[in-house]
Coordinates of C-alpha atoms and ligand atoms in Angstrom, one line a residue:
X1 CA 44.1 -1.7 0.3
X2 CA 42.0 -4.1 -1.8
X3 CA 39.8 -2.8 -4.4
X4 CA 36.2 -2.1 -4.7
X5 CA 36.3 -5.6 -6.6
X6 CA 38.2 -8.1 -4.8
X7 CA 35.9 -6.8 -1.4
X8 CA 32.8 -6.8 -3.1
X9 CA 33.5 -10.4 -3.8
X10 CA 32.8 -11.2 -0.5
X11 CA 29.1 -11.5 -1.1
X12 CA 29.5 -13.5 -3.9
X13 CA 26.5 -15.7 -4.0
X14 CA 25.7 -20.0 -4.2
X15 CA 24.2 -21.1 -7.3
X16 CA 23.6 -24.5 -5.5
X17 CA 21.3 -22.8 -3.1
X18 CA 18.9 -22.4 -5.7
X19 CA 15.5 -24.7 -5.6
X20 CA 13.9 -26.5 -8.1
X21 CA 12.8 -23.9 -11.3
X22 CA 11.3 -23.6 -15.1
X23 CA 13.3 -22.3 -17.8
X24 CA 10.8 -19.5 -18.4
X25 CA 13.4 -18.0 -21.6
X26 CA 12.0 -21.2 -23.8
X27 CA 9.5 -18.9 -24.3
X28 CA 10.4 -16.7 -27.5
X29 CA 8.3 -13.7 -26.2
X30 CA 9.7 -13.7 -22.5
X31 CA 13.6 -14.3 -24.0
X32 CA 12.7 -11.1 -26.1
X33 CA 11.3 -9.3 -22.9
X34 CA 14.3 -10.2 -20.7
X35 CA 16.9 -10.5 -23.3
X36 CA 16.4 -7.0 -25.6
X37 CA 18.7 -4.2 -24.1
X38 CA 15.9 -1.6 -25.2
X39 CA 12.7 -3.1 -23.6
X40 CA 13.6 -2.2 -19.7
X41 CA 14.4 1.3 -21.1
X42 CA 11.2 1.5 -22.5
X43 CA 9.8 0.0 -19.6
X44 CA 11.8 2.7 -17.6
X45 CA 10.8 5.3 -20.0
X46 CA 6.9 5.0 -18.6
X47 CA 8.0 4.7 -15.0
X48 CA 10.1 7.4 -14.6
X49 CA 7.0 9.3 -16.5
X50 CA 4.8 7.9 -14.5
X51 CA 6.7 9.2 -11.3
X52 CA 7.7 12.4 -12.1
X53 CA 3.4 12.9 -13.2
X54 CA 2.5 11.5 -9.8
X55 CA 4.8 14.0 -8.2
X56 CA 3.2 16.5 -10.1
X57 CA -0.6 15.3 -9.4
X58 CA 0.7 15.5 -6.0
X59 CA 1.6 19.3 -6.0
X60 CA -1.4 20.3 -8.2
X61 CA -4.3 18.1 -7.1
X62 CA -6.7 18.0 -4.4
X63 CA -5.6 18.1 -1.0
X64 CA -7.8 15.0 -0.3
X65 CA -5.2 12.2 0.3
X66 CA -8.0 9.5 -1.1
X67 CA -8.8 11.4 -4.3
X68 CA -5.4 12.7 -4.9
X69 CA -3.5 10.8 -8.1
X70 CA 0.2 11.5 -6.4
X71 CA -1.1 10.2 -3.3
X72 CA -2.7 7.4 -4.8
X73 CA -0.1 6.3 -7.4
X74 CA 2.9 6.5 -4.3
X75 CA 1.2 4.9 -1.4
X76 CA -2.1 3.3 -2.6
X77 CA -0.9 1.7 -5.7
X78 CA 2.5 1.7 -5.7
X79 CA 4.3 0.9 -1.8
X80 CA 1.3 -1.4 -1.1
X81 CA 0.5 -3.3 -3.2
X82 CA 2.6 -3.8 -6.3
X83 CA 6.1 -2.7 -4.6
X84 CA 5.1 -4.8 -1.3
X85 CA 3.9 -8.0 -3.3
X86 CA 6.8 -8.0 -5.7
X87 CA 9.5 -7.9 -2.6
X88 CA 7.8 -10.8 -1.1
X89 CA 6.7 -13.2 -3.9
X90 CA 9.5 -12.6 -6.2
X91 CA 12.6 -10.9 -4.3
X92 CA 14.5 -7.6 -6.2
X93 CA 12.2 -8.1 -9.2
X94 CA 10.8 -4.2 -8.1
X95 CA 14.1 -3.2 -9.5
X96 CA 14.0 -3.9 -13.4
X97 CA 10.7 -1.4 -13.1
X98 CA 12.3 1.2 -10.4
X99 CA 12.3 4.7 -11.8
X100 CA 14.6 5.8 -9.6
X101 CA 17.4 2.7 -10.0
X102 CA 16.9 4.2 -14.5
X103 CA 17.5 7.8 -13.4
X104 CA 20.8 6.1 -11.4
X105 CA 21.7 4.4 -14.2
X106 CA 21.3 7.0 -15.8
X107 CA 23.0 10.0 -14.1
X108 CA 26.2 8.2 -13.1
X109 CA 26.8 8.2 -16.9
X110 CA 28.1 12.2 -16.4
X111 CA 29.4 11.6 -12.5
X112 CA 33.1 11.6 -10.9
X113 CA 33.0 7.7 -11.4
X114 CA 34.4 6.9 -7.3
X115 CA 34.7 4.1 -5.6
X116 CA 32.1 4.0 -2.8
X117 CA 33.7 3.4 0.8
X118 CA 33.6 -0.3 1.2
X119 CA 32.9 -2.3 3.9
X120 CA 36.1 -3.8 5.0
X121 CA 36.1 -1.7 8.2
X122 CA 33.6 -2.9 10.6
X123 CA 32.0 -0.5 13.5
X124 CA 31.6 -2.6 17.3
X125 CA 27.7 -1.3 18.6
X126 CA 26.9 -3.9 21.2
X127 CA 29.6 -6.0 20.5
X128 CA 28.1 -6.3 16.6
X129 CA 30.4 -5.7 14.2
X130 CA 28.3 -3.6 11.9
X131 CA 29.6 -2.8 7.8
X132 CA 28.5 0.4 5.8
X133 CA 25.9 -1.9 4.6
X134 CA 24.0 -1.0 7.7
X135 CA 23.6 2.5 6.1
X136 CA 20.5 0.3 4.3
X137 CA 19.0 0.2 7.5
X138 CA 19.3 3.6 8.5
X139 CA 17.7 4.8 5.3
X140 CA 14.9 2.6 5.6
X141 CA 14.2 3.7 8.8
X142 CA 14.9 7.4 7.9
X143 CA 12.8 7.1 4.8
X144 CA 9.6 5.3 6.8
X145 CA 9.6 8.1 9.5
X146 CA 8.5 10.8 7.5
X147 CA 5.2 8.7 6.0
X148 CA 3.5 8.6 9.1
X149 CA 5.1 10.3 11.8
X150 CA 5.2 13.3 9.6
X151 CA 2.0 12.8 7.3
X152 CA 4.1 12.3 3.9
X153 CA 1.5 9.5 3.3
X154 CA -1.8 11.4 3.7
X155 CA -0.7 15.1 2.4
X156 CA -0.7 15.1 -0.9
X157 CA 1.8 18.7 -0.9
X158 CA 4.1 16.8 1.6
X159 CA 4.9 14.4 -1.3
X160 CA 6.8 16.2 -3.2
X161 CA 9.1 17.2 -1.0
X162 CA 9.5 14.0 0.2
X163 CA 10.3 12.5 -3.8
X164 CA 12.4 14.8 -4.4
X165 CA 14.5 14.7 -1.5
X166 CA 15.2 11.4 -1.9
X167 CA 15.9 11.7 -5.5
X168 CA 18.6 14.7 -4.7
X169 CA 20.2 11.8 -2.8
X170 CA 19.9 9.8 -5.8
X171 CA 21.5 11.9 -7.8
X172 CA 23.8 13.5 -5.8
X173 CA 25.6 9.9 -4.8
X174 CA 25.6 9.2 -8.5
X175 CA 27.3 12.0 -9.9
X176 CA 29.8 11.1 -7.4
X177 CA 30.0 7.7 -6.9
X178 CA 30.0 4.7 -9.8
X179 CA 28.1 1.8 -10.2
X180 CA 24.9 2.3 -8.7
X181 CA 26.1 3.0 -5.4
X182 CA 22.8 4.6 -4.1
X183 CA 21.4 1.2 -5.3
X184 CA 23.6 -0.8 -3.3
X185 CA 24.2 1.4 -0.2
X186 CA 21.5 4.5 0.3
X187 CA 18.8 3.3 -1.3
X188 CA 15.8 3.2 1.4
X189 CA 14.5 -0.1 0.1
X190 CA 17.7 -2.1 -1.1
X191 CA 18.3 -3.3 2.4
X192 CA 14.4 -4.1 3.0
X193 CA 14.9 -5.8 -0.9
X194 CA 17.9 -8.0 0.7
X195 CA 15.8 -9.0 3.4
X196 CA 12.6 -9.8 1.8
X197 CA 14.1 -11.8 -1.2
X198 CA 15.1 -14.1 1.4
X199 CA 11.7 -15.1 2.5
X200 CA 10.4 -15.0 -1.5
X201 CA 8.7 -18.8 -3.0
X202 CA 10.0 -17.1 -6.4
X203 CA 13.3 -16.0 -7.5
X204 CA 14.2 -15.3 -11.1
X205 CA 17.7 -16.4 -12.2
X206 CA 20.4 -17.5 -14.5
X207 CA 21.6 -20.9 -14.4
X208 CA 25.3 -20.1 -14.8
X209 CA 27.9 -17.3 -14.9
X210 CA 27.9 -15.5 -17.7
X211 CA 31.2 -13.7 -18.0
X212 CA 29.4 -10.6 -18.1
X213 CA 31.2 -8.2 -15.6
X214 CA 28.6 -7.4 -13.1
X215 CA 27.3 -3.6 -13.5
X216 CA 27.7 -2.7 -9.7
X217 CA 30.5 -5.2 -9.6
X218 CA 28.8 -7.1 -6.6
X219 CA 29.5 -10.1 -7.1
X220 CA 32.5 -12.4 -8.3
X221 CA 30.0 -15.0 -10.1
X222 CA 27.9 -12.5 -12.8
X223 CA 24.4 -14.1 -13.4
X224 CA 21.5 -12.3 -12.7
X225 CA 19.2 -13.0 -9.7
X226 CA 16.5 -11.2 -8.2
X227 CA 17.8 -13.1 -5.1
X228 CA 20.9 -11.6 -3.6
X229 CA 22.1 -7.9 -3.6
X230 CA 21.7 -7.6 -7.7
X231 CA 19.8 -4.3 -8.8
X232 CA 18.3 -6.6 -11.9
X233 CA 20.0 -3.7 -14.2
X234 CA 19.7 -6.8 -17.0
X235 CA 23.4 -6.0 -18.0
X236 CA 23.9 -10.5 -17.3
X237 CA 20.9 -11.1 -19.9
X238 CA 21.1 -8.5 -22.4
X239 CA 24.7 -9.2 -22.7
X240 CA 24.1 -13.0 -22.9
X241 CA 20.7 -13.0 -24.4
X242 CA 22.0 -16.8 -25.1
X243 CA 21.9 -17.8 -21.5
X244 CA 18.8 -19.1 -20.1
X245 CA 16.7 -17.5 -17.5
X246 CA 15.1 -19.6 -14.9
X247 CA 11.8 -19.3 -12.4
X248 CA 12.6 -21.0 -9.3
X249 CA 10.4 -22.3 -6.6
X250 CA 12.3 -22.3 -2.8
X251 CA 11.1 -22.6 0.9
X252 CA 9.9 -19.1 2.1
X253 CA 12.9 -18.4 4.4
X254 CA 15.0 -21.3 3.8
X255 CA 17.7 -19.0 2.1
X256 CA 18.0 -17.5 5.9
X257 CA 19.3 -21.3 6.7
X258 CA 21.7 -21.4 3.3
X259 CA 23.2 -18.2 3.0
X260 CA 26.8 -18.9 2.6
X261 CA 28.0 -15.5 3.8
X262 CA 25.5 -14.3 6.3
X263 CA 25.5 -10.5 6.9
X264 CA 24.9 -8.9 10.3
X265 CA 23.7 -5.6 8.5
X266 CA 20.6 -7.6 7.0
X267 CA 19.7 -9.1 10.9
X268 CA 19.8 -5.7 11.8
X269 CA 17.3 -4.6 8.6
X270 CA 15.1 -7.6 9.6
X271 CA 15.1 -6.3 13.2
X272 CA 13.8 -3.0 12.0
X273 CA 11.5 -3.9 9.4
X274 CA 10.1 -5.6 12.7
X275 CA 10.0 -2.7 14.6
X276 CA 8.5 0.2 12.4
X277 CA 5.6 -2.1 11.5
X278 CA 3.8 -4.4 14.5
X279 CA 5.9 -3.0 17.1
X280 CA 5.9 0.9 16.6
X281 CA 2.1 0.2 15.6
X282 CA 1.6 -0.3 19.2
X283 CA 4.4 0.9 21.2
X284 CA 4.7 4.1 19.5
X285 CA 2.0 5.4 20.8
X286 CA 2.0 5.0 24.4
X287 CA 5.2 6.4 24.4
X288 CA 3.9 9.4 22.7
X289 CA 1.7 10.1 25.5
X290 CA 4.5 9.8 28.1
X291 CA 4.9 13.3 30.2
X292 CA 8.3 13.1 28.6
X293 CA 7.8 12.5 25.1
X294 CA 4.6 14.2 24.8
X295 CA 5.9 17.4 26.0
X296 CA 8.4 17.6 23.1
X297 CA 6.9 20.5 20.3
X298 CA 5.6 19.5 16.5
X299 CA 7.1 15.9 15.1
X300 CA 9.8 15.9 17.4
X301 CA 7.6 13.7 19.8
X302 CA 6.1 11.2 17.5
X303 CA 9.8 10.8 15.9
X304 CA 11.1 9.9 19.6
X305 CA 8.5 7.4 19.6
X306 CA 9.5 6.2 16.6
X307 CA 13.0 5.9 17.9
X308 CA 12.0 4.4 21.1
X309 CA 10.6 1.9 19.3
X310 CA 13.2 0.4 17.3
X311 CA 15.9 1.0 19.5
X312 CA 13.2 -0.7 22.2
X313 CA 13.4 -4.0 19.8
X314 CA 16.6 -4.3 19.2
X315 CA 17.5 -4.4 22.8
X316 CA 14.9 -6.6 23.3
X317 CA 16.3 -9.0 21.1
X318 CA 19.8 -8.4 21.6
X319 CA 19.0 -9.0 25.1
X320 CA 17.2 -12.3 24.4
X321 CA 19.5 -13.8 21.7
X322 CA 22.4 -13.3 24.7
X323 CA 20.7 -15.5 27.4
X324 CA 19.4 -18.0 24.2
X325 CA 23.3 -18.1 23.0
X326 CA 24.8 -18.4 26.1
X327 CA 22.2 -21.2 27.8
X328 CA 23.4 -22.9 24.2
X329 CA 26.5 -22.1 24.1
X330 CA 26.4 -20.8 20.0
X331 CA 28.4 -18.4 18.9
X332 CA 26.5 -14.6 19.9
X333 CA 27.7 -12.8 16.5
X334 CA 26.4 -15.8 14.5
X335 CA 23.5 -16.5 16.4
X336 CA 22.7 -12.1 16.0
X337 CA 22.5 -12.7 12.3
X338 CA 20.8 -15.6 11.8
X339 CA 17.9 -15.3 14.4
X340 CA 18.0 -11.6 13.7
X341 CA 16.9 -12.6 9.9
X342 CA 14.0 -15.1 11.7
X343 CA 12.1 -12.1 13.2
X344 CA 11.3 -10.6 9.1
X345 CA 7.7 -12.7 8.9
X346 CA 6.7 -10.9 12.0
X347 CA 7.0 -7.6 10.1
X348 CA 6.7 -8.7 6.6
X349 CA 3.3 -10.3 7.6
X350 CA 1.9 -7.9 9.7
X351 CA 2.6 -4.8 6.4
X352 CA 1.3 -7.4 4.0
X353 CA -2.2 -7.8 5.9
X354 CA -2.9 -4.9 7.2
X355 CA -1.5 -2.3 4.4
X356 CA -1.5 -4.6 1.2
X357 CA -4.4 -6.9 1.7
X358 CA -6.6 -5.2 4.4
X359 CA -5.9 -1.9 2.2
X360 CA -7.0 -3.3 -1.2
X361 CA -10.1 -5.0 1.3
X362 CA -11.3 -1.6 2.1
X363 CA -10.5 0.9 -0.5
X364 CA -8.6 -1.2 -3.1
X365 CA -11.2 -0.2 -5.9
X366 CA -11.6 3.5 -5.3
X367 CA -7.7 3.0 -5.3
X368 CA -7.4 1.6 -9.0
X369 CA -10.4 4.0 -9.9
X370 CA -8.2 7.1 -9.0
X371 CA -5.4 5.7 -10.7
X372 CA -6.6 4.6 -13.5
X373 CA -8.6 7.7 -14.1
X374 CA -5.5 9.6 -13.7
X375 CA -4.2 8.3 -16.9
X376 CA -6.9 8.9 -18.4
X377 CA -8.7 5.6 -18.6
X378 CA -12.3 5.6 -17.1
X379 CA -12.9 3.0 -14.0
X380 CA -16.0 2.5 -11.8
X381 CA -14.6 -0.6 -9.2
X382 CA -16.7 -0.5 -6.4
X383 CA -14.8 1.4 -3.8
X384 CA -13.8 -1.5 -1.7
X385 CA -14.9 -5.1 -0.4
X386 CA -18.7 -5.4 1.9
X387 CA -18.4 -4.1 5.3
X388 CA -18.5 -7.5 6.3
X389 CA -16.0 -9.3 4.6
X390 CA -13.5 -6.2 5.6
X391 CA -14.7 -7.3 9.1
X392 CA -13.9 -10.3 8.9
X393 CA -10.4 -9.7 7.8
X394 CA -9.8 -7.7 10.5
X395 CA -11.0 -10.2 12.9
X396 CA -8.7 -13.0 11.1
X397 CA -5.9 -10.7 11.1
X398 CA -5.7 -10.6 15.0
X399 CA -6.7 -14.1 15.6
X400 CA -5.0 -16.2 13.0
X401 CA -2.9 -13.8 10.6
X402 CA -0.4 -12.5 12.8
X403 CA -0.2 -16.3 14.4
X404 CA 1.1 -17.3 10.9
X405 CA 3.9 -14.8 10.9
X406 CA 4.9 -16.3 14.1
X407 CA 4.6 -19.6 12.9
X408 CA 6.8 -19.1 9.8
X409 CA 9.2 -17.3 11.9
X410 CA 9.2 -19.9 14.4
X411 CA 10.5 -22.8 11.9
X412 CA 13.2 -21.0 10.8
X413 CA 14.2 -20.0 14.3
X414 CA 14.0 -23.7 15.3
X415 CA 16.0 -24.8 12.0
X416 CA 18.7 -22.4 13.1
X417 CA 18.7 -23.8 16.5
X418 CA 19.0 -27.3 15.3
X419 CA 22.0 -26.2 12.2
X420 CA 24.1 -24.2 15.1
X421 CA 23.5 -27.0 18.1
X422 CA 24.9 -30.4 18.2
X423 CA 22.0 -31.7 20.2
X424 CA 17.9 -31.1 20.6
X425 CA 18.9 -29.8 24.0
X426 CA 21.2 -27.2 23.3
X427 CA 18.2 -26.5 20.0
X428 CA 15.7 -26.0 22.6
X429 CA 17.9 -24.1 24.3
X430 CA 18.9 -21.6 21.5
X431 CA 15.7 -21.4 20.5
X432 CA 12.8 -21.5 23.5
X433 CA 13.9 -17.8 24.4
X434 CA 13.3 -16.6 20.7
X435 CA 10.8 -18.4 20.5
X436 CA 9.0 -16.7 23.8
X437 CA 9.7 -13.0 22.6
X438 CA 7.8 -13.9 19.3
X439 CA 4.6 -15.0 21.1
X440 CA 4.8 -12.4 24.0
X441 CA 5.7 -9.3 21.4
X442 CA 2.9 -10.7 19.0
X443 CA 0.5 -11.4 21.9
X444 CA 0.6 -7.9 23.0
X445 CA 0.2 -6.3 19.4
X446 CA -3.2 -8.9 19.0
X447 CA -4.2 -7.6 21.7
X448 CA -3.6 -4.2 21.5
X449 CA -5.3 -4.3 18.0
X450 CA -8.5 -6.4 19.2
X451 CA -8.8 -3.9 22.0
X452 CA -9.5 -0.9 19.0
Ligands
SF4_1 S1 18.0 -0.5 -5.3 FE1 16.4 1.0 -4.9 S2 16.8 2.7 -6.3 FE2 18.0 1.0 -7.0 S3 16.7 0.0 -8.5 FE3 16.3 -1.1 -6.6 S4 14.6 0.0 -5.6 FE4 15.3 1.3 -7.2
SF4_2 S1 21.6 -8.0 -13.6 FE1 23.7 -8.9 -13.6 S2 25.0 -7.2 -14.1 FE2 23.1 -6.3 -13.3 S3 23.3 -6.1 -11.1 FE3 22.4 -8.1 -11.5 S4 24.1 -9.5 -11.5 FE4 25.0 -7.5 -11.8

């Protein structure tokens, strides 16, 4: 039986996959920042305050979901924007802030110290050999449900229960379980983090192994990177404050194409991320209104939407990457993972403009007003952007936005095509069926959303 380490190893990451990048630690103030074991506590200190205060605001404030700090500070300020942005402009870099990843770090400290359940055994669902790193995508999944189906995200009393369920997770898996094992196989986001970091322009990094054991023991090269599967826990920099740290510019995406080790589990996160965001948006809730669904009591209906939906997608694609691999003749595993990961920007993109920047468009100053106000610090933003302009984003999301996510996901599906074909035949061939389910889905969700 090997150990946790020598199977870990197995996603141990390519330091020559890394683009071009400034050495940001010849600055004496960021080598301080990134390098000083006690400033991410500190950071952590004001986060995990910052948390448990929202949950608190949540509990104790006004039902109003808009004037409500918890509300506000979770799913205003914090998921979308800030959380949201950071995933896709600079990869894992949420972590270093995460309250929850400190009170891991922290708890584990008095747990049993186990050896999570790795993922040398592999689970056959559609012929897709599937790792306990899929757990990820069932807890993102599990953890999105309850926002909107449910009404976590506009009932401020909901909230707590929803914080602290998740954080008796938290806990719970590290007071049994060592090295940040609810940060590398429960956490609800760690999969989506995987995913997005991918796609990121940014990624900060060292340029070498340090010889610093890895804290969660992911990987056999030890160098920090908010690329990859590392929970930026700074353990590689604060331990080699020597070592430089660099800021590096890559593709969006090409990382899909480079990835030395390639995991199924993170096609299948992409897939998802896919279909609780454009597709649920408009599939969900036809099938609500089905004599079927519809006739089930309380949440249970909405939630069978929700699982129509992404079971929907997945068999849509599963479906479609089996004609495009067999027309081709590519391998159906591979070709699962790697066009799996090219379907992210049609999710990704459609969350960023609708929740991130149409949000901030239309209420993104009463947002900052509420929250800065609930620290105490006095704000008057106007409440959002002119009627118009909001208009016009709306319009430009339908018509061009969502276009762009196809685009971007459409060059990395035809790079794949052309790195898993010999000839632009057998490309066109792996890739014209993908390539049709992208415009058809997103033609249907423009539509759908024009037609509101
Ligand atoms: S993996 Fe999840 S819980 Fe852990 S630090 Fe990152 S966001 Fe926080
Ligand atoms: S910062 Fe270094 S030690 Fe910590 S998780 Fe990342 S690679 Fe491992």
């Amino acid at each position: 039986m090997p150990t946790e380490e020598q199977r870990s190893n197995q996603t141990a990451p390519d330091q020559q996959d890394s683009g071009a990048g400034i050495t940001i630690t010849n600055n004496r103030v960021i080598r301080f920042l990134l390098t000083n074991k006690n400033v991410q506590h500190a950071v952590n200190l004001i986060t995990v305050a910052i948390f448990f205060y929202a949950i608190y605001r949540a509990a104790v404030g006004p039902t109003d979901s808009a004037t409500n700090f918890g509300n506000v500070a979770f799913f205003g300020f914090w998921w979308a924007p800030v959380m949201l942005l950071s995933l896709l402009f600079v990869g894992r870099i949420w972590c270093y802030f995460c309250p929850m990843g400190a009170i891991v770090r922290f708890t584990q400290r008095f747990g049993l110290q186990r050896h999570f359940p790795m993922y040398t055994r592999k689970w056959f669902v559609l012929g897709i050999p599937l790792s306990v790193l899929s757990l990820t995508a069932l807890s993102f999944a599990m953890a999105r449900w309850p926002m909107y189906k449910v009404g976590v995200a506009y009932s401020p009393r909901l909230i707590p229960v929803y914080w602290l369920t998740i954080l008796g997770v938290a806990v719970g898996v590290s007071l049994v379980y060592q090295r940040q094992a609810f940060c590398r196989y429960v956490c609800p986001a760690t999969g989506v983090m995987s995913v997005t970091s991918k796609f990121s322009p940014l990624e900060i990094a060292q340029n070498t192994e340090t010889g610093v054991q890895c804290a969660t023991l992911e990987y056999k090269s030890d160098f920090l990177s908010t690329d990859r599967r590392c929970t930026a826990c700074m353990k590689c920099t604060t331990e080699q404050p020597d070592e430089d740290v660099e800021l590096r510019f890559r593709w969006p995406g090409a990382k899909v194409l480079t990835e030395r080790i390639p995991l199924v589990d993170e096609a299948l996160v992409a897939l998802i991320i896919w279909a609780v965001f454009p597709i649920d948006h408009v599939l969900g809730g036809p099938v609500e209104e089905t004599t079927l669904v519809g006739s089930l009591p309380g949440f249970l209906a909405p939630t069978a939407a929700y699982a129509v939906s992404i079971i929907a997608t997945i068999l849509a694609f599963t479906a479609v990457n089996r004609l495009a691999s067999s027309w081709s003749g590519i391998d159906w595993t591979t070709s699962f993972t790697k066009f799996g990961l090219a379907y992210a920007p049609l999710g990704l993109m459609f969350t960023l403009g609708s929740h991130a920047i149409g949000g901030l468009l239309e209420s993104g100053g009463q947002t900052l007003n509420v929250f800065a106000r609930g620290l105490g610090i006095p704000l008057s933003l106007p409440a959002g952007a002119s009627p118009a302009i909001v208009s016009a984003w709306n319009d430009f999301f339908v018509t061009g936005w969502l276009w762009l996510a196809v685009l971007w996901s459409a060059v990395i599906a035809w790079q794949i095509a052309r790195t898993m074909t010999d000839t632009k035949k057998l490309a066109v061939k792996a890739f014209a069926p993908h390539f049709a389910l992208m415009v058809g889905s997103t033609y249907v969700v423009a539509t759908v959303l024009a037609s509101h």
